Amino acid sequence: MRYLQPGLTLVLVLLAAGLLARRRGAQKWSGMLFGAAAVFLLLWSWMPAAALGVWTLERKYPPDHLPGREAQAIVVLASSFYAPNPPQPRSVPGWGTYLRCRHAAWLYREGWRMPVVASGGRQGDRVMAEIMRDALVAEGVPRESIWLEGESDSTRENATFSAKLLLPQGIRRIVLVTEAYHMRRAERYFREAGFEVEPAPCAYRSAEFDGSWEQWIPNARAITINENTLHEWLALAL
């Protein structure tokens, strides 16, 4: 579930165009292009801008809202994973996947006692749904309550293959679990697939900005948030 980073790609394009303009003697254009690249990169790596941008995706979902209990299943979507390395022989959930599974497990333990569908296809050496099952079990969800959807490779496919699994069994109303920035697009696809969706977002990225002085310094975390935000809005526009 990897994708290109359009923001950083734009910076590289501006820099390349600036170098080309300098070679051709267009010093004014070269300076403007280099300046645009510098300003864009500064904003792209600035946490206040990142928090504001991702808030445009998350604001639809109040953090204190809980899903209704009339649902028939919880569906939790895969995100990242950590590939095997010498002390870790098999892939394990990445931070995003773990946060989603932890939230789904919390809902289950707090009274949403229904099947939990782990949705995610093969990434690297393992199927994401199986990695998620391990995380859900570790967080207290009984193994027998976890259903696997292990074919999907995108958010749209999460919805399509979950529908093939659940709709024939009469399960139409679901609690959908994913990170808050991703919920708007996920909810759209699952509704298009025929589900009644109770959103249950987690890990609000806009809440990461607390105003501390360190967050006013450009950093890599802001770049990641901005890239994800831009990816979501581009996907929603298509």
PDB file of C-alpha atoms in Angstrom:
ATOM      1  CA  MET A   1       0.000   0.000   0.000  1.00  0.00           C
ATOM      2  CA  ARG A   2       2.844   2.334  -0.828  1.00  0.00           C
ATOM      3  CA  TYR A   3       2.455   5.357  -3.034  1.00  0.00           C
ATOM      4  CA  LEU A   4       4.516   8.195  -4.481  1.00  0.00           C
ATOM      5  CA  GLN A   5       5.204  11.324  -2.452  1.00  0.00           C
ATOM      6  CA  PRO A   6       3.822  14.124  -4.645  1.00  0.00           C
ATOM      7  CA  GLY A   7       4.969  16.972  -2.413  1.00  0.00           C
ATOM      8  CA  LEU A   8       8.636  15.978  -2.373  1.00  0.00           C
ATOM      9  CA  THR A   9       8.400  15.106  -6.055  1.00  0.00           C
ATOM     10  CA  LEU A  10       7.304  18.688  -6.723  1.00  0.00           C
ATOM     11  CA  VAL A  11      10.344  19.997  -4.820  1.00  0.00           C
ATOM     12  CA  LEU A  12      12.642  17.864  -6.987  1.00  0.00           C
ATOM     13  CA  VAL A  13      10.906  19.071 -10.155  1.00  0.00           C
ATOM     14  CA  LEU A  14      11.354  22.712  -9.096  1.00  0.00           C
ATOM     15  CA  LEU A  15      15.016  22.138  -8.307  1.00  0.00           C
ATOM     16  CA  ALA A  16      15.616  20.376 -11.620  1.00  0.00           C
ATOM     17  CA  ALA A  17      13.857  23.175 -13.485  1.00  0.00           C
ATOM     18  CA  GLY A  18      15.989  25.711 -11.617  1.00  0.00           C
ATOM     19  CA  LEU A  19      19.193  23.941 -12.608  1.00  0.00           C
ATOM     20  CA  LEU A  20      18.047  23.766 -16.218  1.00  0.00           C
ATOM     21  CA  ALA A  21      17.193  27.459 -16.220  1.00  0.00           C
ATOM     22  CA  ARG A  22      20.638  28.302 -14.783  1.00  0.00           C
ATOM     23  CA  ARG A  23      22.381  26.262 -17.461  1.00  0.00           C
ATOM     24  CA  ARG A  24      20.497  28.171 -20.112  1.00  0.00           C
ATOM     25  CA  GLY A  25      21.452  31.503 -18.592  1.00  0.00           C
ATOM     26  CA  ALA A  26      17.984  32.372 -17.237  1.00  0.00           C
ATOM     27  CA  GLN A  27      19.288  33.488 -13.853  1.00  0.00           C
ATOM     28  CA  LYS A  28      16.067  35.235 -12.847  1.00  0.00           C
ATOM     29  CA  TRP A  29      13.935  32.171 -13.536  1.00  0.00           C
ATOM     30  CA  SER A  30      16.506  29.962 -11.824  1.00  0.00           C
ATOM     31  CA  GLY A  31      16.384  32.055  -8.658  1.00  0.00           C
ATOM     32  CA  MET A  32      12.581  32.070  -8.633  1.00  0.00           C
ATOM     33  CA  LEU A  33      12.413  28.284  -9.039  1.00  0.00           C
ATOM     34  CA  PHE A  34      14.998  27.650  -6.311  1.00  0.00           C
ATOM     35  CA  GLY A  35      13.168  30.077  -4.033  1.00  0.00           C
ATOM     36  CA  ALA A  36       9.819  28.392  -4.681  1.00  0.00           C
ATOM     37  CA  ALA A  37      11.354  25.000  -3.874  1.00  0.00           C
ATOM     38  CA  ALA A  38      12.809  26.317  -0.610  1.00  0.00           C
ATOM     39  CA  VAL A  39       9.569  27.974   0.511  1.00  0.00           C
ATOM     40  CA  PHE A  40       7.462  24.941  -0.381  1.00  0.00           C
ATOM     41  CA  LEU A  41       9.831  22.561   1.427  1.00  0.00           C
ATOM     42  CA  LEU A  42       9.781  24.794   4.509  1.00  0.00           C
ATOM     43  CA  LEU A  43       5.980  24.777   4.632  1.00  0.00           C
ATOM     44  CA  TRP A  44       5.821  21.074   3.750  1.00  0.00           C
ATOM     45  CA  SER A  45       8.005  20.214   6.748  1.00  0.00           C
ATOM     46  CA  TRP A  46       6.318  22.641   9.185  1.00  0.00           C
ATOM     47  CA  MET A  47       4.068  20.998  11.777  1.00  0.00           C
ATOM     48  CA  PRO A  48       1.516  23.847  12.106  1.00  0.00           C
ATOM     49  CA  ALA A  49       0.840  23.642   8.358  1.00  0.00           C
ATOM     50  CA  ALA A  50       0.663  19.855   8.507  1.00  0.00           C
ATOM     51  CA  ALA A  51      -1.800  19.891  11.417  1.00  0.00           C
ATOM     52  CA  LEU A  52      -4.023  22.399   9.645  1.00  0.00           C
ATOM     53  CA  GLY A  53      -3.954  20.411   6.422  1.00  0.00           C
ATOM     54  CA  VAL A  54      -4.825  17.060   7.991  1.00  0.00           C
ATOM     55  CA  TRP A  55      -7.552  18.733  10.085  1.00  0.00           C
ATOM     56  CA  THR A  56      -9.446  19.348   6.827  1.00  0.00           C
ATOM     57  CA  LEU A  57      -9.803  15.567   6.556  1.00  0.00           C
ATOM     58  CA  GLU A  58     -10.397  14.816  10.240  1.00  0.00           C
ATOM     59  CA  ARG A  59     -12.809  17.600  11.190  1.00  0.00           C
ATOM     60  CA  LYS A  60     -15.827  15.603   9.968  1.00  0.00           C
ATOM     61  CA  TYR A  61     -15.284  13.092  12.784  1.00  0.00           C
ATOM     62  CA  PRO A  62     -15.435  14.436  16.377  1.00  0.00           C
ATOM     63  CA  PRO A  63     -12.860  12.594  18.516  1.00  0.00           C
ATOM     64  CA  ASP A  64     -15.361  11.982  21.324  1.00  0.00           C
ATOM     65  CA  HIS A  65     -17.981  10.345  19.079  1.00  0.00           C
ATOM     66  CA  LEU A  66     -18.495   6.598  19.506  1.00  0.00           C
ATOM     67  CA  PRO A  67     -20.209   4.313  16.973  1.00  0.00           C
ATOM     68  CA  GLY A  68     -23.653   2.911  17.578  1.00  0.00           C
ATOM     69  CA  ARG A  69     -23.994  -0.557  19.020  1.00  0.00           C
ATOM     70  CA  GLU A  70     -26.459  -1.745  16.407  1.00  0.00           C
ATOM     71  CA  ALA A  71     -23.637  -2.743  14.043  1.00  0.00           C
ATOM     72  CA  GLN A  72     -23.046  -6.365  13.109  1.00  0.00           C
ATOM     73  CA  ALA A  73     -19.278  -6.390  12.636  1.00  0.00           C
ATOM     74  CA  ILE A  74     -16.148  -4.308  13.126  1.00  0.00           C
ATOM     75  CA  VAL A  75     -13.952  -3.889  10.044  1.00  0.00           C
ATOM     76  CA  VAL A  76     -10.391  -2.678  10.613  1.00  0.00           C
ATOM     77  CA  LEU A  77      -8.177  -1.700   7.676  1.00  0.00           C
ATOM     78  CA  ALA A  78      -4.481  -2.453   7.204  1.00  0.00           C
ATOM     79  CA  SER A  79      -1.815   0.202   6.912  1.00  0.00           C
ATOM     80  CA  SER A  80       1.961  -0.175   7.251  1.00  0.00           C
ATOM     81  CA  PHE A  81       4.156  -3.082   8.313  1.00  0.00           C
ATOM     82  CA  TYR A  82       7.751  -3.626   9.410  1.00  0.00           C
ATOM     83  CA  ALA A  83       9.607  -6.068   7.193  1.00  0.00           C
ATOM     84  CA  PRO A  84      11.710  -8.907   8.630  1.00  0.00           C
ATOM     85  CA  ASN A  85      15.211  -8.153   9.884  1.00  0.00           C
ATOM     86  CA  PRO A  86      17.800 -10.333  11.694  1.00  0.00           C
ATOM     87  CA  PRO A  87      16.304 -10.179  15.217  1.00  0.00           C
ATOM     88  CA  GLN A  88      12.752 -10.235  13.840  1.00  0.00           C
ATOM     89  CA  PRO A  89      12.231 -13.137  11.407  1.00  0.00           C
ATOM     90  CA  ARG A  90       8.691 -12.212  10.277  1.00  0.00           C
ATOM     91  CA  SER A  91       6.861  -9.020   9.363  1.00  0.00           C
ATOM     92  CA  VAL A  92       5.017  -7.272  12.212  1.00  0.00           C
ATOM     93  CA  PRO A  93       2.425  -4.479  12.248  1.00  0.00           C
ATOM     94  CA  GLY A  94       3.671  -1.003  11.460  1.00  0.00           C
ATOM     95  CA  TRP A  95       2.653   1.833  13.750  1.00  0.00           C
ATOM     96  CA  GLY A  96      -0.432   2.764  11.716  1.00  0.00           C
ATOM     97  CA  THR A  97      -1.666  -0.820  11.535  1.00  0.00           C
ATOM     98  CA  TYR A  98      -1.061  -1.323  15.251  1.00  0.00           C
ATOM     99  CA  LEU A  99      -2.998   1.821  16.200  1.00  0.00           C
ATOM    100  CA  ARG A 100      -5.960   0.716  14.101  1.00  0.00           C
ATOM    101  CA  CYS A 101      -5.931  -2.795  15.578  1.00  0.00           C
ATOM    102  CA  ARG A 102      -5.578  -1.430  19.101  1.00  0.00           C
ATOM    103  CA  HIS A 103      -8.622   0.790  18.606  1.00  0.00           C
ATOM    104  CA  ALA A 104     -10.681  -2.069  17.149  1.00  0.00           C
ATOM    105  CA  ALA A 105      -9.694  -4.241  20.102  1.00  0.00           C
ATOM    106  CA  TRP A 106     -10.622  -1.471  22.549  1.00  0.00           C
ATOM    107  CA  LEU A 107     -14.073  -1.254  20.983  1.00  0.00           C
ATOM    108  CA  TYR A 108     -14.470  -5.015  21.258  1.00  0.00           C
ATOM    109  CA  ARG A 109     -13.467  -5.047  24.915  1.00  0.00           C
ATOM    110  CA  GLU A 110     -15.724  -2.069  25.714  1.00  0.00           C
ATOM    111  CA  GLY A 111     -18.882  -3.812  24.560  1.00  0.00           C
ATOM    112  CA  TRP A 112     -18.898  -3.982  20.773  1.00  0.00           C
ATOM    113  CA  ARG A 113     -18.818  -7.779  20.968  1.00  0.00           C
ATOM    114  CA  MET A 114     -19.123  -8.744  17.319  1.00  0.00           C
ATOM    115  CA  PRO A 115     -16.911 -10.292  14.637  1.00  0.00           C
ATOM    116  CA  VAL A 116     -13.782  -8.257  13.875  1.00  0.00           C
ATOM    117  CA  VAL A 117     -12.750  -8.339  10.217  1.00  0.00           C
ATOM    118  CA  ALA A 118      -9.043  -7.729   9.573  1.00  0.00           C
ATOM    119  CA  SER A 119      -8.781  -6.433   6.016  1.00  0.00           C
ATOM    120  CA  GLY A 120      -5.477  -6.371   4.120  1.00  0.00           C
ATOM    121  CA  GLY A 121      -3.728  -8.409   1.429  1.00  0.00           C
ATOM    122  CA  ARG A 122      -0.180  -9.678   1.029  1.00  0.00           C
ATOM    123  CA  GLN A 123       2.645  -7.271   1.776  1.00  0.00           C
ATOM    124  CA  GLY A 124       6.161  -8.666   1.726  1.00  0.00           C
ATOM    125  CA  ASP A 125       6.360 -12.122   3.277  1.00  0.00           C
ATOM    126  CA  ARG A 126       2.926 -12.161   4.954  1.00  0.00           C
ATOM    127  CA  VAL A 127      -0.734 -11.353   4.463  1.00  0.00           C
ATOM    128  CA  MET A 128      -1.597  -8.181   6.348  1.00  0.00           C
ATOM    129  CA  ALA A 129      -4.840  -9.671   7.685  1.00  0.00           C
ATOM    130  CA  GLU A 130      -2.789 -12.378   9.430  1.00  0.00           C
ATOM    131  CA  ILE A 131      -0.392  -9.802  10.897  1.00  0.00           C
ATOM    132  CA  MET A 132      -3.411  -7.866  12.133  1.00  0.00           C
ATOM    133  CA  ARG A 133      -4.959 -10.980  13.651  1.00  0.00           C
ATOM    134  CA  ASP A 134      -1.832 -11.424  15.796  1.00  0.00           C
ATOM    135  CA  ALA A 135      -2.093  -7.806  16.956  1.00  0.00           C
ATOM    136  CA  LEU A 136      -5.800  -8.110  17.718  1.00  0.00           C
ATOM    137  CA  VAL A 137      -5.287 -11.289  19.732  1.00  0.00           C
ATOM    138  CA  ALA A 138      -2.469  -9.616  21.670  1.00  0.00           C
ATOM    139  CA  GLU A 139      -4.887  -6.770  22.471  1.00  0.00           C
ATOM    140  CA  GLY A 140      -7.538  -9.108  23.860  1.00  0.00           C
ATOM    141  CA  VAL A 141      -9.793 -10.068  20.942  1.00  0.00           C
ATOM    142  CA  PRO A 142     -10.561 -13.832  20.953  1.00  0.00           C
ATOM    143  CA  ARG A 143      -9.024 -15.533  17.919  1.00  0.00           C
ATOM    144  CA  GLU A 144     -12.357 -17.135  17.029  1.00  0.00           C
ATOM    145  CA  SER A 145     -13.960 -13.676  16.749  1.00  0.00           C
ATOM    146  CA  ILE A 146     -11.493 -12.514  14.072  1.00  0.00           C
ATOM    147  CA  TRP A 147     -12.350 -12.957  10.411  1.00  0.00           C
ATOM    148  CA  LEU A 148      -9.721 -12.469   7.716  1.00  0.00           C
ATOM    149  CA  GLU A 149     -10.032 -10.631   4.416  1.00  0.00           C
ATOM    150  CA  GLY A 150      -6.608 -11.189   2.896  1.00  0.00           C
ATOM    151  CA  GLU A 151      -6.998 -10.263  -0.777  1.00  0.00           C
ATOM    152  CA  SER A 152      -7.175  -6.447  -0.850  1.00  0.00           C
ATOM    153  CA  ASP A 153      -4.322  -4.170  -1.861  1.00  0.00           C
ATOM    154  CA  SER A 154      -6.011  -0.755  -1.633  1.00  0.00           C
ATOM    155  CA  THR A 155      -8.746   1.019   0.299  1.00  0.00           C
ATOM    156  CA  ARG A 156     -11.228   0.452  -2.514  1.00  0.00           C
ATOM    157  CA  GLU A 157     -10.379  -3.250  -2.514  1.00  0.00           C
ATOM    158  CA  ASN A 158     -10.747  -3.341   1.285  1.00  0.00           C
ATOM    159  CA  ALA A 159     -14.369  -2.367   0.699  1.00  0.00           C
ATOM    160  CA  THR A 160     -14.925  -4.636  -2.302  1.00  0.00           C
ATOM    161  CA  PHE A 161     -13.539  -7.800  -0.733  1.00  0.00           C
ATOM    162  CA  SER A 162     -15.090  -7.088   2.666  1.00  0.00           C
ATOM    163  CA  ALA A 163     -18.439  -6.844   0.883  1.00  0.00           C
ATOM    164  CA  LYS A 164     -17.871 -10.265  -0.713  1.00  0.00           C
ATOM    165  CA  LEU A 165     -17.180 -11.673   2.745  1.00  0.00           C
ATOM    166  CA  LEU A 166     -19.916  -9.987   4.764  1.00  0.00           C
ATOM    167  CA  LEU A 167     -22.902  -9.101   2.593  1.00  0.00           C
ATOM    168  CA  PRO A 168     -23.774 -12.727   1.676  1.00  0.00           C
ATOM    169  CA  GLN A 169     -24.030 -13.407   5.429  1.00  0.00           C
ATOM    170  CA  GLY A 170     -26.494 -10.580   5.905  1.00  0.00           C
ATOM    171  CA  ILE A 171     -23.939  -8.292   7.579  1.00  0.00           C
ATOM    172  CA  ARG A 172     -24.522  -4.800   6.221  1.00  0.00           C
ATOM    173  CA  ARG A 173     -24.092  -2.431   9.176  1.00  0.00           C
ATOM    174  CA  ILE A 174     -20.440  -2.167  10.220  1.00  0.00           C
ATOM    175  CA  VAL A 175     -18.167  -0.239  12.533  1.00  0.00           C
ATOM    176  CA  LEU A 176     -15.287   0.940  10.334  1.00  0.00           C
ATOM    177  CA  VAL A 177     -11.898   1.444  11.988  1.00  0.00           C
ATOM    178  CA  THR A 178      -9.025   3.324  10.397  1.00  0.00           C
ATOM    179  CA  GLU A 179      -6.950   6.411  11.178  1.00  0.00           C
ATOM    180  CA  ALA A 180      -8.939   9.638  11.199  1.00  0.00           C
ATOM    181  CA  TYR A 181      -7.146  11.174   8.206  1.00  0.00           C
ATOM    182  CA  HIS A 182      -8.063   8.096   6.128  1.00  0.00           C
ATOM    183  CA  MET A 183     -11.682   7.746   7.270  1.00  0.00           C
ATOM    184  CA  ARG A 184     -13.342  10.081   4.761  1.00  0.00           C
ATOM    185  CA  ARG A 185     -12.169   8.047   1.767  1.00  0.00           C
ATOM    186  CA  ALA A 186     -12.632   4.680   3.476  1.00  0.00           C
ATOM    187  CA  GLU A 187     -16.187   5.540   4.493  1.00  0.00           C
ATOM    188  CA  ARG A 188     -17.019   6.570   0.919  1.00  0.00           C
ATOM    189  CA  TYR A 189     -15.774   3.297  -0.572  1.00  0.00           C
ATOM    190  CA  PHE A 190     -17.536   1.126   2.009  1.00  0.00           C
ATOM    191  CA  ARG A 191     -20.832   2.942   1.470  1.00  0.00           C
ATOM    192  CA  GLU A 192     -20.420   2.493  -2.293  1.00  0.00           C
ATOM    193  CA  ALA A 193     -19.862  -1.231  -1.640  1.00  0.00           C
ATOM    194  CA  GLY A 194     -23.277  -1.479   0.036  1.00  0.00           C
ATOM    195  CA  PHE A 195     -22.535  -1.040   3.740  1.00  0.00           C
ATOM    196  CA  GLU A 196     -24.156   1.136   6.374  1.00  0.00           C
ATOM    197  CA  VAL A 197     -21.064   2.609   8.033  1.00  0.00           C
ATOM    198  CA  GLU A 198     -20.519   3.648  11.639  1.00  0.00           C
ATOM    199  CA  PRO A 199     -17.148   5.474  11.514  1.00  0.00           C
ATOM    200  CA  ALA A 200     -14.754   4.749  14.388  1.00  0.00           C
ATOM    201  CA  PRO A 201     -11.603   6.728  13.572  1.00  0.00           C
ATOM    202  CA  CYS A 202      -8.448   6.729  15.663  1.00  0.00           C
ATOM    203  CA  ALA A 203      -5.025   8.408  15.861  1.00  0.00           C
ATOM    204  CA  TYR A 204      -5.958  11.997  15.019  1.00  0.00           C
ATOM    205  CA  ARG A 205      -2.838  13.523  13.474  1.00  0.00           C
ATOM    206  CA  SER A 206      -4.021  17.084  13.887  1.00  0.00           C
ATOM    207  CA  ALA A 207      -3.913  16.462  17.662  1.00  0.00           C
ATOM    208  CA  GLU A 208      -0.171  15.823  17.451  1.00  0.00           C
ATOM    209  CA  PHE A 209       0.434  19.577  17.250  1.00  0.00           C
ATOM    210  CA  ASP A 210       0.471  20.896  20.804  1.00  0.00           C
ATOM    211  CA  GLY A 211       2.244  24.208  20.255  1.00  0.00           C
ATOM    212  CA  SER A 212       5.546  23.160  21.861  1.00  0.00           C
ATOM    213  CA  TRP A 213       8.597  24.937  20.505  1.00  0.00           C
ATOM    214  CA  GLU A 214      10.043  21.787  18.913  1.00  0.00           C
ATOM    215  CA  GLN A 215       7.032  21.522  16.624  1.00  0.00           C
ATOM    216  CA  TRP A 216       7.716  24.942  15.114  1.00  0.00           C
ATOM    217  CA  ILE A 217      10.984  23.602  13.698  1.00  0.00           C
ATOM    218  CA  PRO A 218      10.706  21.865  10.288  1.00  0.00           C
ATOM    219  CA  ASN A 219      10.744  18.084  10.705  1.00  0.00           C
ATOM    220  CA  ALA A 220      10.211  14.809   8.852  1.00  0.00           C
ATOM    221  CA  ARG A 221       6.966  13.970  10.687  1.00  0.00           C
ATOM    222  CA  ALA A 222       5.282  17.026   9.184  1.00  0.00           C
ATOM    223  CA  ILE A 223       6.372  15.907   5.708  1.00  0.00           C
ATOM    224  CA  THR A 224       4.816  12.483   6.262  1.00  0.00           C
ATOM    225  CA  ILE A 225       1.528  14.001   7.445  1.00  0.00           C
ATOM    226  CA  ASN A 226       1.399  16.431   4.515  1.00  0.00           C
ATOM    227  CA  GLU A 227       2.150  13.690   1.989  1.00  0.00           C
ATOM    228  CA  ASN A 228      -0.639  11.514   3.417  1.00  0.00           C
ATOM    229  CA  THR A 229      -3.048  14.458   3.430  1.00  0.00           C
ATOM    230  CA  LEU A 230      -2.311  15.330  -0.189  1.00  0.00           C
ATOM    231  CA  HIS A 231      -2.637  11.680  -1.206  1.00  0.00           C
ATOM    232  CA  GLU A 232      -6.062  11.464   0.437  1.00  0.00           C
ATOM    233  CA  TRP A 233      -7.402  14.652  -1.177  1.00  0.00           C
ATOM    234  CA  LEU A 234      -6.099  13.621  -4.608  1.00  0.00           C
ATOM    235  CA  ALA A 235      -7.736  10.205  -4.240  1.00  0.00           C
ATOM    236  CA  LEU A 236     -11.014  11.790  -3.120  1.00  0.00           C
ATOM    237  CA  ALA A 237     -10.967  14.084  -6.147  1.00  0.00           C
ATOM    238  CA  LEU A 238     -10.677  11.210  -8.626  1.00  0.00           C
TER     239      LEU A 238
END
